[in-house]
Amino acid sequence: MDGLSESDLQWLEEYIKEQENLSSSAKDKQNGVALPFGLNFQEFHDTDISLPIFGYVTPALCVVVLITNVLFVVVFSKLKMNSPTHFVLRCIAIADTLTILLPTPTYVYVYTMKNYREFIPFEICYVWEYTTVFLPTITHTASIWLTSLLALQRYICVSYPLNVRLWCGIKRTYIFAICIFILAIGCHFSRFFEYKYTKTRIPSLKDPRVDITTCFRTPSDFVDGVYIVAYSWVRAIAVNIIPCLAMIVFSTIMLVRIRVAEKRRHTIRRRSTFGSGENEPRDSRLTTWLVILIVNSVCIVEMPIAAYYVMVATNLTRGENLISANSHTIEIILNLLVQISYPIHFVLYCSMSEGFRLTLVSMFVKKWRRLQETFCSSDEDKNGRTSRSISVVSSLDTRSVIFNTV
């Protein structure tokens, strides 16, 4: 093979010997002949499950997430919601969108267009790993940490309202968000250098008489058992366990504080009929409930992922290898659950914020009204007279129902 060093050739010989001992599941299903060496997509995922999920489900979910999160950000901009809570929510929406948007073009090329039957072209070796593994891992980590920041800030607002300006100011929130993205990159930065790719030519899977240029992948010098175990534990603890436990603790305390505050309000109402000043606490309570629901929805999805990575890290520490078809299938299913959870924030805000709903509806009503005016004006030009305009929904005033949050 072209371009391989002596160490790479030695590693390749050992790899081929291992391939000879593989079970029939690692052989070509069509003719029972062992697959030739080279990076092919079957090495990454079982196509029986990856083809429908990556080829059809993920692109459809990507379109849904892209639309909902763009509407999410646009509506917030129209309502001029510039509080720290809404800024963090926008950052979460951007991170979630990138998590599913980055790998989708590669999945469409590989699985939707049926290119998984061939070896990976050398030109997309880096693109495949960067867009489907490394970059989405960074953005997903940032999303989890931003959700933890959202829970922490709301916990401070509920439990220590006098310290809100100190710890939950908009400038400090900007700094926290930037630091979270930087830390997320630093946490997974070493993964960009885990493998070396060398250009090589081997017989094609589709036509063995034709040689194609693919990549020969070897682990870097620093990738050993210690590194793999250390990274697995860092990811399990810092990305999954600690954020999930923190979100559970913060949401539980907020829930208790809300219950206590409700009992106190009921007591005050029985003693006095004076009702002014109730709107602001009510809006604050709605925002707190919204944060609790968002945090719990993230925890429901992330806890199984945390348990899985703890299991992987534990087995790697014991010297057991879980890199098999079953583990890849589990990862695909867990990632699918994460992607399905992304539109939940949009649904929760639509169901709980009247201002959000009315602004969203008014955007489409205004578009519809402009279209009608365009058709009516064209009808006037044709007939020389004013046509009867169709009545449409009146514009909606959302200013009185916007959440007044910190």
mmCIF file of C-alpha atoms in Angstrom:
data_model
loop_
_atom_site.group_PDB
_atom_site.id
_atom_site.type_symbol
_atom_site.label_atom_id
_atom_site.label_comp_id
_atom_site.label_asym_id
_atom_site.label_seq_id
_atom_site.Cartn_x
_atom_site.Cartn_y
_atom_site.Cartn_z
ATOM 1 C CA MET A 1 0.000 0.000 0.000
ATOM 2 C CA ASP A 2 1.238 3.481 -0.878
ATOM 3 C CA GLY A 3 2.427 5.925 1.757
ATOM 4 C CA LEU A 4 2.635 3.602 4.768
ATOM 5 C CA SER A 5 5.550 3.616 7.180
ATOM 6 C CA GLU A 6 7.119 0.473 8.650
ATOM 7 C CA SER A 7 5.272 0.917 11.955
ATOM 8 C CA ASP A 8 1.987 1.327 10.083
ATOM 9 C CA LEU A 9 2.665 -1.800 8.042
ATOM 10 C CA GLN A 10 3.428 -3.755 11.207
ATOM 11 C CA TRP A 11 0.222 -2.523 12.803
ATOM 12 C CA LEU A 12 -1.654 -3.411 9.605
ATOM 13 C CA GLU A 13 -0.320 -6.986 9.657
ATOM 14 C CA GLU A 14 -1.499 -7.413 13.230
ATOM 15 C CA TYR A 15 -4.875 -5.944 12.327
ATOM 16 C CA ILE A 16 -5.331 -8.314 9.395
ATOM 17 C CA LYS A 17 -4.481 -11.274 11.609
ATOM 18 C CA GLU A 18 -7.177 -10.150 14.018
ATOM 19 C CA GLN A 19 -9.612 -9.847 11.123
ATOM 20 C CA GLU A 20 -9.009 -13.465 10.193
ATOM 21 C CA ASN A 21 -10.301 -14.504 13.611
ATOM 22 C CA LEU A 22 -13.507 -12.493 13.396
ATOM 23 C CA SER A 23 -16.855 -14.260 13.414
ATOM 24 C CA SER A 24 -19.078 -14.505 10.374
ATOM 25 C CA SER A 25 -20.788 -11.235 11.377
ATOM 26 C CA ALA A 26 -17.693 -9.356 10.228
ATOM 27 C CA LYS A 27 -17.790 -10.983 6.816
ATOM 28 C CA ASP A 28 -19.474 -9.842 3.684
ATOM 29 C CA LYS A 29 -23.107 -10.872 3.930
ATOM 30 C CA GLN A 30 -23.414 -11.370 0.205
ATOM 31 C CA ASN A 31 -20.625 -13.816 -0.635
ATOM 32 C CA GLY A 32 -19.193 -14.805 2.758
ATOM 33 C CA VAL A 33 -15.735 -13.414 1.941
ATOM 34 C CA ALA A 34 -13.937 -11.316 4.557
ATOM 35 C CA LEU A 35 -14.025 -7.612 3.749
ATOM 36 C CA PRO A 36 -10.713 -6.150 2.484
ATOM 37 C CA PHE A 37 -8.933 -3.792 4.832
ATOM 38 C CA GLY A 38 -9.902 -0.143 4.695
ATOM 39 C CA LEU A 39 -12.155 2.366 6.392
ATOM 40 C CA ASN A 40 -15.708 1.448 5.469
ATOM 41 C CA PHE A 41 -18.894 2.707 7.061
ATOM 42 C CA GLN A 42 -19.823 -0.752 8.344
ATOM 43 C CA GLU A 43 -16.874 -0.447 10.732
ATOM 44 C CA PHE A 44 -18.600 2.457 12.458
ATOM 45 C CA HIS A 45 -22.233 1.333 12.612
ATOM 46 C CA ASP A 46 -24.469 -1.605 11.861
ATOM 47 C CA THR A 47 -26.214 -0.539 8.668
ATOM 48 C CA ASP A 48 -29.387 -2.406 9.618
ATOM 49 C CA ILE A 49 -30.102 0.267 12.213
ATOM 50 C CA SER A 50 -27.896 3.144 11.051
ATOM 51 C CA LEU A 51 -29.399 3.266 7.539
ATOM 52 C CA PRO A 52 -33.006 4.082 8.581
ATOM 53 C CA ILE A 53 -31.967 6.348 11.470
ATOM 54 C CA PHE A 54 -29.101 8.264 9.869
ATOM 55 C CA GLY A 55 -30.464 8.104 6.342
ATOM 56 C CA TYR A 56 -34.080 9.122 6.956
ATOM 57 C CA VAL A 57 -34.986 9.878 10.594
ATOM 58 C CA THR A 58 -32.094 12.228 11.398
ATOM 59 C CA PRO A 59 -32.513 14.417 8.264
ATOM 60 C CA ALA A 60 -36.240 14.758 8.998
ATOM 61 C CA LEU A 61 -35.552 15.651 12.630
ATOM 62 C CA CYS A 62 -32.895 18.119 11.492
ATOM 63 C CA VAL A 63 -35.474 20.007 9.427
ATOM 64 C CA VAL A 64 -37.898 20.092 12.372
ATOM 65 C CA VAL A 65 -35.241 21.232 14.848
ATOM 66 C CA LEU A 66 -33.925 23.863 12.447
ATOM 67 C CA ILE A 67 -37.399 25.334 11.906
ATOM 68 C CA THR A 68 -38.456 25.288 15.568
ATOM 69 C CA ASN A 69 -35.208 26.724 16.899
ATOM 70 C CA VAL A 70 -35.084 29.459 14.252
ATOM 71 C CA LEU A 71 -38.651 30.417 15.229
ATOM 72 C CA PHE A 72 -37.575 30.222 18.873
ATOM 73 C CA VAL A 73 -34.780 32.755 18.353
ATOM 74 C CA VAL A 74 -36.820 35.000 16.022
ATOM 75 C CA VAL A 75 -39.761 35.247 18.421
ATOM 76 C CA PHE A 76 -37.434 36.085 21.306
ATOM 77 C CA SER A 77 -35.897 38.833 19.166
ATOM 78 C CA LYS A 78 -39.299 40.277 18.274
ATOM 79 C CA LEU A 79 -40.398 40.260 21.924
ATOM 80 C CA LYS A 80 -37.074 41.889 22.852
ATOM 81 C CA MET A 81 -36.513 39.308 25.565
ATOM 82 C CA ASN A 82 -32.967 40.209 26.565
ATOM 83 C CA SER A 83 -32.936 38.831 30.090
ATOM 84 C CA PRO A 84 -30.164 36.391 31.120
ATOM 85 C CA THR A 85 -32.681 33.516 31.168
ATOM 86 C CA HIS A 86 -33.741 34.117 27.577
ATOM 87 C CA PHE A 87 -30.140 34.623 26.452
ATOM 88 C CA VAL A 88 -29.189 31.214 27.864
ATOM 89 C CA LEU A 89 -32.249 29.671 26.200
ATOM 90 C CA ARG A 90 -31.143 31.115 22.858
ATOM 91 C CA CYS A 91 -27.627 29.717 23.359
ATOM 92 C CA ILE A 92 -29.103 26.292 24.135
ATOM 93 C CA ALA A 93 -31.209 26.458 20.972
ATOM 94 C CA ILE A 94 -28.130 27.322 18.887
ATOM 95 C CA ALA A 95 -26.051 24.529 20.445
ATOM 96 C CA ASP A 96 -28.828 21.962 19.922
ATOM 97 C CA THR A 97 -29.279 23.051 16.315
ATOM 98 C CA LEU A 98 -25.554 22.668 15.608
ATOM 99 C CA THR A 99 -25.508 19.247 17.279
ATOM 100 C CA ILE A 100 -27.963 17.808 14.780
ATOM 101 C CA LEU A 101 -27.125 20.079 11.821
ATOM 102 C CA LEU A 102 -23.379 19.351 11.648
ATOM 103 C CA PRO A 103 -23.595 15.573 10.960
ATOM 104 C CA THR A 104 -26.738 15.654 8.793
ATOM 105 C CA PRO A 105 -25.089 16.552 5.429
ATOM 106 C CA THR A 106 -22.570 13.728 5.921
ATOM 107 C CA TYR A 107 -25.342 11.290 6.861
ATOM 108 C CA VAL A 108 -27.300 12.278 3.764
ATOM 109 C CA TYR A 109 -24.253 11.698 1.557
ATOM 110 C CA VAL A 110 -23.400 8.353 3.150
ATOM 111 C CA TYR A 111 -26.729 6.749 4.018
ATOM 112 C CA THR A 112 -29.511 8.565 2.156
ATOM 113 C CA MET A 113 -27.524 8.459 -1.089
ATOM 114 C CA LYS A 114 -26.440 4.827 -0.381
ATOM 115 C CA ASN A 115 -22.692 5.552 -0.406
ATOM 116 C CA TYR A 116 -22.155 3.435 2.718
ATOM 117 C CA ARG A 117 -21.542 0.397 0.471
ATOM 118 C CA GLU A 118 -18.120 1.724 -0.482
ATOM 119 C CA PHE A 119 -14.961 2.572 1.417
ATOM 120 C CA ILE A 120 -14.661 6.099 2.767
ATOM 121 C CA PRO A 121 -13.014 8.349 0.162
ATOM 122 C CA PHE A 122 -9.812 9.873 1.429
ATOM 123 C CA GLU A 123 -11.221 13.375 0.909
ATOM 124 C CA ILE A 124 -13.914 12.905 3.558
ATOM 125 C CA CYS A 125 -12.025 10.829 6.151
ATOM 126 C CA TYR A 126 -11.517 13.846 8.391
ATOM 127 C CA VAL A 127 -14.900 15.303 7.489
ATOM 128 C CA TRP A 128 -16.658 12.093 8.550
ATOM 129 C CA GLU A 129 -15.145 11.939 12.031
ATOM 130 C CA TYR A 130 -15.180 15.685 12.658
ATOM 131 C CA THR A 131 -18.805 16.285 11.645
ATOM 132 C CA THR A 132 -20.359 13.083 13.006
ATOM 133 C CA VAL A 133 -18.366 12.615 16.235
ATOM 134 C CA PHE A 134 -16.054 15.392 17.415
ATOM 135 C CA LEU A 135 -17.925 18.647 16.684
ATOM 136 C CA PRO A 136 -21.408 17.357 17.711
ATOM 137 C CA THR A 137 -19.892 16.098 20.967
ATOM 138 C CA ILE A 138 -18.593 19.600 21.701
ATOM 139 C CA THR A 139 -21.890 21.347 20.943
ATOM 140 C CA HIS A 140 -23.888 18.762 22.896
ATOM 141 C CA THR A 141 -21.583 19.196 25.884
ATOM 142 C CA ALA A 142 -22.069 22.965 25.672
ATOM 143 C CA SER A 143 -25.848 22.454 25.561
ATOM 144 C CA ILE A 144 -25.797 20.319 28.725
ATOM 145 C CA TRP A 145 -23.616 22.811 30.608
ATOM 146 C CA LEU A 146 -25.762 25.742 29.427
ATOM 147 C CA THR A 147 -28.836 23.941 30.748
ATOM 148 C CA SER A 148 -27.042 23.538 34.073
ATOM 149 C CA LEU A 149 -26.274 27.280 34.004
ATOM 150 C CA LEU A 150 -29.957 27.959 33.323
ATOM 151 C CA ALA A 151 -30.967 25.873 36.353
ATOM 152 C CA LEU A 152 -28.312 27.522 38.552
ATOM 153 C CA GLN A 153 -29.352 31.046 37.628
ATOM 154 C CA ARG A 154 -33.017 30.331 38.180
ATOM 155 C CA TYR A 155 -32.163 28.700 41.509
ATOM 156 C CA ILE A 156 -30.369 31.900 42.557
ATOM 157 C CA CYS A 157 -33.359 33.991 41.456
ATOM 158 C CA VAL A 158 -35.713 31.886 43.561
ATOM 159 C CA SER A 159 -33.538 31.273 46.619
ATOM 160 C CA TYR A 160 -31.341 34.383 46.798
ATOM 161 C CA PRO A 161 -33.201 37.222 45.054
ATOM 162 C CA LEU A 162 -30.919 39.857 46.610
ATOM 163 C CA ASN A 163 -27.903 38.364 44.799
ATOM 164 C CA VAL A 164 -29.556 38.265 41.377
ATOM 165 C CA ARG A 165 -27.857 41.412 40.071
ATOM 166 C CA LEU A 166 -24.470 40.155 41.229
ATOM 167 C CA TRP A 167 -24.545 36.612 39.774
ATOM 168 C CA CYS A 168 -27.275 36.730 37.126
ATOM 169 C CA GLY A 169 -26.541 39.985 35.333
ATOM 170 C CA ILE A 170 -26.577 39.959 31.548
ATOM 171 C CA LYS A 171 -22.839 40.749 31.195
ATOM 172 C CA ARG A 172 -21.850 38.001 33.622
ATOM 173 C CA THR A 173 -24.142 35.594 31.769
ATOM 174 C CA TYR A 174 -22.372 36.442 28.487
ATOM 175 C CA ILE A 175 -19.041 35.606 30.143
ATOM 176 C CA PHE A 176 -20.380 32.333 31.562
ATOM 177 C CA ALA A 177 -21.753 31.266 28.167
ATOM 178 C CA ILE A 178 -18.472 32.039 26.372
ATOM 179 C CA CYS A 179 -16.513 30.150 29.039
ATOM 180 C CA ILE A 180 -18.830 27.154 28.654
ATOM 181 C CA PHE A 181 -18.176 26.923 24.913
ATOM 182 C CA ILE A 182 -14.424 27.303 25.466
ATOM 183 C CA LEU A 183 -14.415 24.608 28.165
ATOM 184 C CA ALA A 184 -16.485 22.300 25.946
ATOM 185 C CA ILE A 185 -13.877 22.647 23.191
ATOM 186 C CA GLY A 186 -11.052 22.058 25.659
ATOM 187 C CA CYS A 187 -12.734 18.995 27.150
ATOM 188 C CA HIS A 188 -12.823 17.200 23.779
ATOM 189 C CA PHE A 189 -9.922 18.927 22.008
ATOM 190 C CA SER A 190 -7.665 15.883 22.162
ATOM 191 C CA ARG A 191 -10.135 13.880 20.082
ATOM 192 C CA PHE A 192 -9.202 15.868 16.979
ATOM 193 C CA PHE A 193 -5.757 14.256 17.125
ATOM 194 C CA GLU A 194 -6.628 10.697 18.137
ATOM 195 C CA TYR A 195 -6.098 9.207 14.662
ATOM 196 C CA LYS A 196 -3.758 9.660 11.749
ATOM 197 C CA TYR A 197 -5.046 9.151 8.216
ATOM 198 C CA THR A 198 -2.801 7.967 5.410
ATOM 199 C CA LYS A 199 -3.842 7.882 1.769
ATOM 200 C CA THR A 200 -3.862 4.378 0.317
ATOM 201 C CA ARG A 201 -5.356 2.507 -2.636
ATOM 202 C CA ILE A 202 -7.254 -0.769 -2.235
ATOM 203 C CA PRO A 203 -9.777 -2.765 -4.317
ATOM 204 C CA SER A 204 -13.263 -1.310 -4.343
ATOM 205 C CA LEU A 205 -16.073 -3.043 -2.463
ATOM 206 C CA LYS A 206 -18.389 -2.599 -5.411
ATOM 207 C CA ASP A 207 -15.934 -3.674 -8.115
ATOM 208 C CA PRO A 208 -12.760 -5.434 -6.882
ATOM 209 C CA ARG A 209 -11.164 -4.911 -10.282
ATOM 210 C CA VAL A 210 -11.067 -1.172 -9.619
ATOM 211 C CA ASP A 211 -8.774 0.394 -7.030
ATOM 212 C CA ILE A 212 -10.034 3.374 -5.050
ATOM 213 C CA THR A 213 -8.239 5.886 -2.852
ATOM 214 C CA THR A 214 -9.264 5.596 0.767
ATOM 215 C CA CYS A 215 -7.664 6.286 4.138
ATOM 216 C CA PHE A 216 -5.653 4.050 6.399
ATOM 217 C CA ARG A 217 -6.396 5.038 10.000
ATOM 218 C CA THR A 218 -3.937 4.458 12.841
ATOM 219 C CA PRO A 219 -4.136 5.729 16.422
ATOM 220 C CA SER A 220 -1.785 8.516 17.444
ATOM 221 C CA ASP A 221 1.116 7.870 19.789
ATOM 222 C CA PHE A 222 -0.655 9.289 22.851
ATOM 223 C CA VAL A 223 -3.741 7.103 22.389
ATOM 224 C CA ASP A 224 -3.198 4.216 24.784
ATOM 225 C CA GLY A 225 -5.147 2.454 27.493
ATOM 226 C CA VAL A 226 -4.506 5.177 30.074
ATOM 227 C CA TYR A 227 -5.733 7.928 27.763
ATOM 228 C CA ILE A 228 -8.881 6.031 26.766
ATOM 229 C CA VAL A 229 -9.798 5.256 30.384
ATOM 230 C CA ALA A 230 -9.065 8.830 31.521
ATOM 231 C CA TYR A 231 -11.100 10.412 28.727
ATOM 232 C CA SER A 232 -14.013 8.026 29.311
ATOM 233 C CA TRP A 233 -14.197 8.922 33.005
ATOM 234 C CA VAL A 234 -13.813 12.661 32.342
ATOM 235 C CA ARG A 235 -16.648 12.533 29.830
ATOM 236 C CA ALA A 236 -18.874 10.429 32.082
ATOM 237 C CA ILE A 237 -18.321 12.602 35.159
ATOM 238 C CA ALA A 238 -17.917 16.136 33.790
ATOM 239 C CA VAL A 239 -20.336 15.961 30.854
ATOM 240 C CA ASN A 240 -23.083 13.712 32.203
ATOM 241 C CA ILE A 241 -23.030 12.864 35.919
ATOM 242 C CA ILE A 242 -22.218 16.212 37.560
ATOM 243 C CA PRO A 243 -24.508 18.341 35.316
ATOM 244 C CA CYS A 244 -27.417 15.912 35.706
ATOM 245 C CA LEU A 245 -27.037 15.743 39.487
ATOM 246 C CA ALA A 246 -26.761 19.537 39.680
ATOM 247 C CA MET A 247 -29.880 20.021 37.545
ATOM 248 C CA ILE A 248 -31.837 17.544 39.665
ATOM 249 C CA VAL A 249 -30.776 19.268 42.908
ATOM 250 C CA PHE A 250 -31.536 22.780 41.612
ATOM 251 C CA SER A 251 -34.914 21.819 40.135
ATOM 252 C CA THR A 252 -35.912 20.005 43.335
ATOM 253 C CA ILE A 253 -35.023 23.021 45.506
ATOM 254 C CA MET A 254 -36.905 25.356 43.148
ATOM 255 C CA LEU A 255 -39.934 23.080 43.276
ATOM 256 C CA VAL A 256 -39.888 23.104 47.089
ATOM 257 C CA ARG A 257 -39.517 26.894 47.166
ATOM 258 C CA ILE A 258 -42.455 27.295 44.775
ATOM 259 C CA ARG A 259 -44.649 25.113 46.977
ATOM 260 C CA VAL A 260 -43.670 27.090 50.078
ATOM 261 C CA ALA A 261 -44.339 30.386 48.291
ATOM 262 C CA GLU A 262 -47.754 29.172 47.131
ATOM 263 C CA LYS A 263 -48.756 28.276 50.689
ATOM 264 C CA ARG A 264 -47.589 31.685 51.866
ATOM 265 C CA ARG A 265 -49.652 33.423 49.171
ATOM 266 C CA HIS A 266 -52.753 31.431 50.095
ATOM 267 C CA THR A 267 -52.305 32.539 53.689
ATOM 268 C CA ILE A 268 -51.956 36.200 52.664
ATOM 269 C CA ARG A 269 -55.039 36.011 50.423
ATOM 270 C CA ARG A 270 -57.165 34.767 53.275
ATOM 271 C CA ARG A 271 -56.131 37.750 55.374
ATOM 272 C CA SER A 272 -56.365 40.450 52.740
ATOM 273 C CA THR A 273 -58.257 41.085 49.503
ATOM 274 C CA PHE A 274 -55.660 43.522 48.201
ATOM 275 C CA GLY A 275 -54.566 42.009 44.878
ATOM 276 C CA SER A 276 -52.219 44.504 43.269
ATOM 277 C CA GLY A 277 -48.694 43.397 42.448
ATOM 278 C CA GLU A 278 -49.695 39.801 41.632
ATOM 279 C CA ASN A 279 -48.746 39.876 37.951
ATOM 280 C CA GLU A 280 -44.986 40.056 38.417
ATOM 281 C CA PRO A 281 -44.741 37.128 40.870
ATOM 282 C CA ARG A 282 -47.030 35.120 38.610
ATOM 283 C CA ASP A 283 -44.815 35.748 35.559
ATOM 284 C CA SER A 284 -41.741 34.849 37.598
ATOM 285 C CA ARG A 285 -43.398 31.622 38.758
ATOM 286 C CA LEU A 286 -44.260 30.696 35.156
ATOM 287 C CA THR A 287 -40.649 31.201 34.102
ATOM 288 C CA THR A 288 -39.443 29.101 37.033
ATOM 289 C CA TRP A 289 -41.857 26.302 36.097
ATOM 290 C CA LEU A 290 -40.656 26.529 32.501
ATOM 291 C CA VAL A 291 -37.017 26.175 33.577
ATOM 292 C CA ILE A 292 -37.904 23.216 35.815
ATOM 293 C CA LEU A 293 -39.651 21.431 32.941
ATOM 294 C CA ILE A 294 -36.793 22.105 30.518
ATOM 295 C CA VAL A 295 -34.198 20.898 33.030
ATOM 296 C CA ASN A 296 -36.183 17.748 33.824
ATOM 297 C CA SER A 297 -36.662 16.948 30.133
ATOM 298 C CA VAL A 298 -32.895 17.159 29.636
ATOM 299 C CA CYS A 299 -32.225 14.993 32.700
ATOM 300 C CA ILE A 300 -34.653 12.304 31.509
ATOM 301 C CA VAL A 301 -32.658 11.962 28.282
ATOM 302 C CA GLU A 302 -29.184 12.430 29.739
ATOM 303 C CA MET A 303 -29.421 10.049 32.702
ATOM 304 C CA PRO A 304 -29.433 6.888 30.519
ATOM 305 C CA ILE A 305 -26.482 8.339 28.598
ATOM 306 C CA ALA A 306 -24.655 8.967 31.868
ATOM 307 C CA ALA A 307 -25.328 5.385 32.993
ATOM 308 C CA TYR A 308 -24.069 4.048 29.648
ATOM 309 C CA TYR A 309 -20.804 6.014 29.743
ATOM 310 C CA VAL A 310 -20.207 5.029 33.359
ATOM 311 C CA MET A 311 -20.611 1.414 32.295
ATOM 312 C CA VAL A 312 -18.201 1.947 29.378
ATOM 313 C CA ALA A 313 -15.621 3.686 31.589
ATOM 314 C CA THR A 314 -15.914 0.968 34.246
ATOM 315 C CA ASN A 315 -15.413 -1.840 31.742
ATOM 316 C CA LEU A 316 -12.483 -0.067 30.114
ATOM 317 C CA THR A 317 -10.906 0.374 33.540
ATOM 318 C CA ARG A 318 -11.244 -3.365 34.075
ATOM 319 C CA GLY A 319 -9.685 -4.044 30.687
ATOM 320 C CA GLU A 320 -12.867 -5.142 28.936
ATOM 321 C CA ASN A 321 -13.628 -3.867 25.434
ATOM 322 C CA LEU A 322 -17.189 -2.763 24.690
ATOM 323 C CA ILE A 323 -16.550 -1.560 21.144
ATOM 324 C CA SER A 324 -18.908 -3.927 19.402
ATOM 325 C CA ALA A 325 -21.999 -3.820 17.234
ATOM 326 C CA ASN A 326 -24.223 -3.816 20.312
ATOM 327 C CA SER A 327 -22.527 -0.811 21.907
ATOM 328 C CA HIS A 328 -22.734 1.147 18.656
ATOM 329 C CA THR A 329 -26.436 0.304 18.442
ATOM 330 C CA ILE A 330 -26.975 1.588 21.987
ATOM 331 C CA GLU A 331 -25.163 4.821 21.129
ATOM 332 C CA ILE A 332 -27.292 5.314 18.018
ATOM 333 C CA ILE A 333 -30.522 4.869 19.990
ATOM 334 C CA LEU A 334 -29.368 7.193 22.782
ATOM 335 C CA ASN A 335 -28.342 9.860 20.280
ATOM 336 C CA LEU A 336 -31.715 9.528 18.567
ATOM 337 C CA LEU A 337 -33.494 10.144 21.882
ATOM 338 C CA VAL A 338 -31.394 13.278 22.376
ATOM 339 C CA GLN A 339 -32.329 14.551 18.914
ATOM 340 C CA ILE A 340 -36.030 13.873 19.514
ATOM 341 C CA SER A 341 -35.856 15.925 22.735
ATOM 342 C CA TYR A 342 -34.607 19.071 20.973
ATOM 343 C CA PRO A 343 -38.025 20.438 19.867
ATOM 344 C CA ILE A 344 -39.370 20.005 23.427
ATOM 345 C CA HIS A 345 -38.156 23.470 24.482
ATOM 346 C CA PHE A 346 -40.180 25.039 21.681
ATOM 347 C CA VAL A 347 -43.284 23.047 22.649
ATOM 348 C CA LEU A 348 -42.912 23.944 26.331
ATOM 349 C CA TYR A 349 -42.581 27.635 25.621
ATOM 350 C CA CYS A 350 -45.570 27.597 23.260
ATOM 351 C CA SER A 351 -47.691 25.867 25.884
ATOM 352 C CA MET A 352 -46.650 28.048 28.844
ATOM 353 C CA SER A 353 -45.961 31.518 27.428
ATOM 354 C CA GLU A 354 -48.983 33.336 26.045
ATOM 355 C CA GLY A 355 -46.791 36.114 24.736
ATOM 356 C CA PHE A 356 -44.684 33.608 22.811
ATOM 357 C CA ARG A 357 -47.776 32.011 21.261
ATOM 358 C CA LEU A 358 -49.399 35.293 20.270
ATOM 359 C CA THR A 359 -46.192 36.652 18.743
ATOM 360 C CA LEU A 360 -45.676 33.434 16.794
ATOM 361 C CA VAL A 361 -49.243 33.542 15.449
ATOM 362 C CA SER A 362 -49.029 37.240 14.627
ATOM 363 C CA MET A 363 -45.894 36.624 12.524
ATOM 364 C CA PHE A 364 -47.800 34.263 10.240
ATOM 365 C CA VAL A 365 -50.926 36.442 10.256
ATOM 366 C CA LYS A 366 -48.913 39.426 9.057
ATOM 367 C CA LYS A 367 -47.371 37.310 6.301
ATOM 368 C CA TRP A 368 -50.838 36.143 5.261
ATOM 369 C CA ARG A 369 -52.146 39.725 5.300
ATOM 370 C CA ARG A 370 -49.304 40.906 3.045
ATOM 371 C CA LEU A 371 -50.065 38.112 0.582
ATOM 372 C CA GLN A 372 -53.732 39.088 0.530
ATOM 373 C CA GLU A 373 -52.875 42.733 -0.010
ATOM 374 C CA THR A 374 -50.608 41.741 -2.887
ATOM 375 C CA PHE A 375 -53.347 39.669 -4.543
ATOM 376 C CA CYS A 376 -55.941 42.368 -3.901
ATOM 377 C CA SER A 377 -53.761 45.066 -5.448
ATOM 378 C CA SER A 378 -53.113 42.903 -8.503
ATOM 379 C CA ASP A 379 -56.860 42.291 -8.790
ATOM 380 C CA GLU A 380 -57.446 46.050 -8.672
ATOM 381 C CA ASP A 381 -54.989 46.579 -11.499
ATOM 382 C CA LYS A 382 -56.751 43.976 -13.623
ATOM 383 C CA ASN A 383 -60.369 44.990 -13.065
ATOM 384 C CA GLY A 384 -59.857 48.707 -12.457
ATOM 385 C CA ARG A 385 -61.895 48.609 -9.311
ATOM 386 C CA THR A 386 -61.371 47.850 -5.679
ATOM 387 C CA SER A 387 -62.088 44.246 -4.810
ATOM 388 C CA ARG A 388 -63.556 43.207 -1.524
ATOM 389 C CA SER A 389 -60.828 42.224 0.872
ATOM 390 C CA ILE A 390 -61.213 39.123 2.939
ATOM 391 C CA SER A 391 -61.273 39.700 6.685
ATOM 392 C CA VAL A 392 -58.249 38.403 8.531
ATOM 393 C CA VAL A 393 -57.303 37.956 12.123
ATOM 394 C CA SER A 394 -56.541 41.267 13.764
ATOM 395 C CA SER A 395 -53.051 42.017 14.954
ATOM 396 C CA LEU A 396 -52.224 40.641 18.355
ATOM 397 C CA ASP A 397 -50.943 42.686 21.242
ATOM 398 C CA THR A 398 -48.382 40.720 23.170
ATOM 399 C CA ARG A 399 -46.877 43.379 25.329
ATOM 400 C CA SER A 400 -49.111 42.685 28.325
ATOM 401 C CA VAL A 401 -48.328 38.978 28.486
ATOM 402 C CA ILE A 402 -44.549 38.887 28.062
ATOM 403 C CA PHE A 403 -42.684 37.179 30.879
ATOM 404 C CA ASN A 404 -40.956 39.715 33.107
ATOM 405 C CA THR A 405 -37.966 37.619 34.057
ATOM 406 C CA VAL A 406 -34.598 38.406 35.444
#
